[in-house]
Coordinates of C-alpha atoms in Angstrom, one line a residue:
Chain A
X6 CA -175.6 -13.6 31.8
X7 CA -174.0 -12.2 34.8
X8 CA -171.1 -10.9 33.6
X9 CA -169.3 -7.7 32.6
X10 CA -171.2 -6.0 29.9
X11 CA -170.0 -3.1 27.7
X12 CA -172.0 -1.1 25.1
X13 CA -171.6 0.0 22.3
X14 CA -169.3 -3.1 21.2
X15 CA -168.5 -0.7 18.5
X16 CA -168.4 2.8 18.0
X17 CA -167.5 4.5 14.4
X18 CA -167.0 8.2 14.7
X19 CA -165.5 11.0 12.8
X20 CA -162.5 13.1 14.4
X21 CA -163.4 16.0 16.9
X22 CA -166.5 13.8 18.0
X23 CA -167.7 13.5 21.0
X24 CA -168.1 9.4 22.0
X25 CA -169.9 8.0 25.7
X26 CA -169.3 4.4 26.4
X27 CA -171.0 2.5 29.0
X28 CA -169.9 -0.3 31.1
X29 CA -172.1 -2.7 33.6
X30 CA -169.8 -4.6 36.1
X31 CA -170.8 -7.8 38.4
X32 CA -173.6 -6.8 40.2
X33 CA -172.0 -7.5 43.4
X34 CA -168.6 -6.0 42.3
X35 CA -167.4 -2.4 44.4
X36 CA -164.2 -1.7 41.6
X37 CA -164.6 -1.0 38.6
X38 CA -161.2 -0.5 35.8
X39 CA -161.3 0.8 32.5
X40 CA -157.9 -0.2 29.9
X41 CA -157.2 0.9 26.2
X42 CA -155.8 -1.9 24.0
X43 CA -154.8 -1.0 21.1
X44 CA -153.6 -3.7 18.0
X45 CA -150.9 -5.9 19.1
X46 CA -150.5 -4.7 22.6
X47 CA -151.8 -6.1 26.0
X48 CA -154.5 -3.5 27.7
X49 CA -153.2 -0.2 29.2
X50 CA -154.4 1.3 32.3
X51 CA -156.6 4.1 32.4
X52 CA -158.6 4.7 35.7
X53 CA -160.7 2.7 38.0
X54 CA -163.4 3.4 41.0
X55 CA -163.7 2.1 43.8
X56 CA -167.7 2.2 44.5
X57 CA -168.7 5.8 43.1
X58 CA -165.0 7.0 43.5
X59 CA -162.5 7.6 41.6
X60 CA -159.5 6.7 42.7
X61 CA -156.6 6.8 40.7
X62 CA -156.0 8.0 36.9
X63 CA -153.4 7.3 34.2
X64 CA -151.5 9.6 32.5
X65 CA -153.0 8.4 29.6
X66 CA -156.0 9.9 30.6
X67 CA -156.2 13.2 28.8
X68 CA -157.8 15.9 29.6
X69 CA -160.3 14.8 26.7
X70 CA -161.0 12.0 28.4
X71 CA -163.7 11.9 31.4
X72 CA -165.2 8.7 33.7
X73 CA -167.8 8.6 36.0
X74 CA -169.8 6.3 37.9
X75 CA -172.5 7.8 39.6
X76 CA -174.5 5.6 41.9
X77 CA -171.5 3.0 42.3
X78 CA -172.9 0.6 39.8
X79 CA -172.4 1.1 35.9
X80 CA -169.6 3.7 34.6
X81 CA -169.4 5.6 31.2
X82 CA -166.1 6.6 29.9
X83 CA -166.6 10.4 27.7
X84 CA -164.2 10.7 25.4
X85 CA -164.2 14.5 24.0
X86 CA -162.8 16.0 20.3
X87 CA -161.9 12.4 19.4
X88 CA -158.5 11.7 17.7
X89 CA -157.2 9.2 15.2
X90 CA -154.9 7.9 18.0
X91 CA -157.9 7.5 20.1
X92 CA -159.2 4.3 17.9
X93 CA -158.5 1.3 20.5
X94 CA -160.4 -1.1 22.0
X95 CA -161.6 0.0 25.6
X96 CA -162.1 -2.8 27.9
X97 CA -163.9 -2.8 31.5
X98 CA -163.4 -4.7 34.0
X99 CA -164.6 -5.5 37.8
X100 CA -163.9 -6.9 41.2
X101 CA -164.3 -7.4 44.0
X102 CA -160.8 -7.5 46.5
X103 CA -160.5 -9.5 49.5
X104 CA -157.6 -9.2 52.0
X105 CA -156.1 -12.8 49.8
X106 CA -156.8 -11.8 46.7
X107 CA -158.4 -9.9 43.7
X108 CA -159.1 -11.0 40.6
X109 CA -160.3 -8.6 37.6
X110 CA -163.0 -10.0 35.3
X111 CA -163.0 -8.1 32.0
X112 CA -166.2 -6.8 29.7
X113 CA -166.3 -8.0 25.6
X114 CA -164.8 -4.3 25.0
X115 CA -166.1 -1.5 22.9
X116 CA -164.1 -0.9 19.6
X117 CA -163.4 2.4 18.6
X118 CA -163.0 3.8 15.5
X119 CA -161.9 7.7 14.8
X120 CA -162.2 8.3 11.0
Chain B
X21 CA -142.4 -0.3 38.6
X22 CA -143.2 -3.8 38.0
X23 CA -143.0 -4.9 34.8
X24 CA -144.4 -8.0 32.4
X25 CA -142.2 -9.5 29.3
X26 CA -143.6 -11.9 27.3
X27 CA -140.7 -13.1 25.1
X28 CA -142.7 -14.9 22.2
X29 CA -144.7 -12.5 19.8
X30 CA -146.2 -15.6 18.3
X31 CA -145.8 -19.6 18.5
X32 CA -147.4 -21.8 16.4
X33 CA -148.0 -25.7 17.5
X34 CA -149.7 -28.6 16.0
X35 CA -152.9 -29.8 17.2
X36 CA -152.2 -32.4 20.1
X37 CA -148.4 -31.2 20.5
X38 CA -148.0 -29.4 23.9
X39 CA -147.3 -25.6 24.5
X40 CA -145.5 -23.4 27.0
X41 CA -145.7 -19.9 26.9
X42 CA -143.5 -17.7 28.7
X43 CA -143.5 -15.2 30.9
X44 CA -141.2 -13.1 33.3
X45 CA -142.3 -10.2 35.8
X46 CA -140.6 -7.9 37.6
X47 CA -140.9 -6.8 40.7
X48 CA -139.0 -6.9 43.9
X49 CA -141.7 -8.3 46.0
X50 CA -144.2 -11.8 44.8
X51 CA -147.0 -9.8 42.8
X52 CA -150.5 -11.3 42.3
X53 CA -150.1 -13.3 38.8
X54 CA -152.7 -13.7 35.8
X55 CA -152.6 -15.4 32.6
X56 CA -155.7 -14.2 30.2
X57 CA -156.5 -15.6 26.9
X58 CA -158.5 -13.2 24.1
X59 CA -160.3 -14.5 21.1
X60 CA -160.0 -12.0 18.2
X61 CA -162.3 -8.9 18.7
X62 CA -163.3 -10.3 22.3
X63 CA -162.5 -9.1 26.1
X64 CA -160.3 -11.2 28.1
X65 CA -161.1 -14.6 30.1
X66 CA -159.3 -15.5 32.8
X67 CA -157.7 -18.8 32.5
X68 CA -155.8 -18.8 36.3
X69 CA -153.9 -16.9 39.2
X70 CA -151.6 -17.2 41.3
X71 CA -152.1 -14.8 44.5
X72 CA -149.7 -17.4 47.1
X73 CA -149.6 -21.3 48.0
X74 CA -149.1 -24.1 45.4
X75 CA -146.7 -22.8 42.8
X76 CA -148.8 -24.9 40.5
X77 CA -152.0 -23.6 39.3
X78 CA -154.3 -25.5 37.5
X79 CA -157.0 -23.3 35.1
X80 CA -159.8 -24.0 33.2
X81 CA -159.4 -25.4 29.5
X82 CA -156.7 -27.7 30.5
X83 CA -154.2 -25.2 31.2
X84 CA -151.9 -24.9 34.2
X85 CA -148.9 -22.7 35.3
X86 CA -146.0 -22.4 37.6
X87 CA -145.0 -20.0 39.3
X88 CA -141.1 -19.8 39.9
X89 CA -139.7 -17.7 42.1
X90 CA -135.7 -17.9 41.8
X91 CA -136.3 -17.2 38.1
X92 CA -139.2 -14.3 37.9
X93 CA -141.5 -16.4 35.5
X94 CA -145.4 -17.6 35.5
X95 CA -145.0 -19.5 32.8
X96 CA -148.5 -21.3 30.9
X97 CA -148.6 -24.9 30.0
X98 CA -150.9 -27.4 28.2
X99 CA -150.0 -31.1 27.5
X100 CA -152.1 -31.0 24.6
X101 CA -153.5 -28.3 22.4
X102 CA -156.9 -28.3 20.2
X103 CA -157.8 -26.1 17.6
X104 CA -159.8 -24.1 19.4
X105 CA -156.8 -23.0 21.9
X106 CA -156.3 -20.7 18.6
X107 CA -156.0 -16.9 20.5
X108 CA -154.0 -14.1 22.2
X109 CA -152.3 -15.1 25.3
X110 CA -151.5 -12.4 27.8
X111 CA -150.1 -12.8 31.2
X112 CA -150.6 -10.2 33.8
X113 CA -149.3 -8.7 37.6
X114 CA -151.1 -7.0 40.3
X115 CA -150.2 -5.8 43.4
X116 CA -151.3 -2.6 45.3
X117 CA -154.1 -1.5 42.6
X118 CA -151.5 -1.4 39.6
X119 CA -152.2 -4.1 36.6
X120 CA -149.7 -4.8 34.1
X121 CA -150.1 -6.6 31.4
X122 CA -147.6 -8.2 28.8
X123 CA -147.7 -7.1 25.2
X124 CA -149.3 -11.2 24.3
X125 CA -148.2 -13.7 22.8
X126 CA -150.7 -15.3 19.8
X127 CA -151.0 -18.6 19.5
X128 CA -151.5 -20.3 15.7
X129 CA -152.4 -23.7 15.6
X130 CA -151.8 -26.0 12.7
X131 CA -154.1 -29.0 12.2

């Protein structure tokens, strides 16, 4: 499978954890997105990369919350003194844009929990 | 900003009647358009775009959609829906690195 890839695909953890996620884009893809979804809502931007950069950030994106993405190729999303308004489903996605067009392909998510 | 309003929180259809789903963006220029579909508990597939060209847009699964200028709308069709069509529709806009997304719209389908 050559897809996005995302692990854990879920995460349980108790409040004031800390939590790492990982995502693995399309080999061949140089962006990379992370969203939050929570229940009954479409995804919510949070940051993306382009190669090893980071280029923009959400103001959802609390100071709690860290990404990185080293080497240009997979990215983990930190997540720091978790809250119970932090449980969402965090999806990846990748691409790879051409002057036409750009079209995101998205990860299986990583569901998390905050007990 | 642009913007994505999917008027229909949920539709339900019976197997083999056809479905639209709506959408309407906003946004003063022609954005990049998406529809996505999500299984419960699943990441998003695409099912089609629309970046410019032939307003209608065929995607996998039988589904197709038309783009529509004069009224601000990308709405999703399928002649015929199975069972397994079951799922969270979301329709989505691009343009200059910023994705929105509607809030979905789940479809329930009766046998």
């Amino acid at each position: 499978d050559t897809g996005v890839s995302q692990d854990p695909r879920h995460k349980i953890t108790k409040r004031g954890q800390n939590v790492t996620f990982r995502c693995d884009p399309i080999s061949e893809h140089n962006r990379l997105y992370w969203y939050r979804q929570t229940l009954g809502q479409g995804p919510e931007f949070l940051t993306y990369f382009q190669n090893e950069a980071q280029l923009e950030k959400s103001r959802l994106l609390s100071d709690r919350f860290s990404a990185e993405r080293p080497k240009g190729s997979f990215s983990t999303l930190e997540i720091q003194r978790t809250e119970q308004g932090d449980s969402a489903m965090y999806l990846c996605a990748s691409s790879r844009p051409t002057t036409s067009s750009d079209t995101q392909y998205f990860g299986p998510g990583t569901r998390l929990t905050v007990l | 900003a642009q913007s994505v309003t999917q008027p229909d929180i949920h539709i339900t259809v019976s197997e083999g009647a056809s479905l639209e789903l709506r959408c309407n963006y906003s946004y003063g220029a022609t954005p990049y358009l998406f529809w996505y579909v999500q299984s419960p508990g699943q990441g998003l597939q695409l099912l089609l775009k629309y970046f410019s060209g032939d307003t209608l847009v065929q995607g996998i699964k039988g589904f197709e959609a038309e783009f529509k200028r004069s009224q601000s709308s990308f709405n999703l069709r399928k002649p015929s829906v199975h069972w397994s069509d079951a799922a969270e529709y979301f329709c989505a806009t691009y343009n200059n690195n910023d994705m929105r997304f509607g809030a979905g719209t789940r479809l329930t389908v009766k046998p």
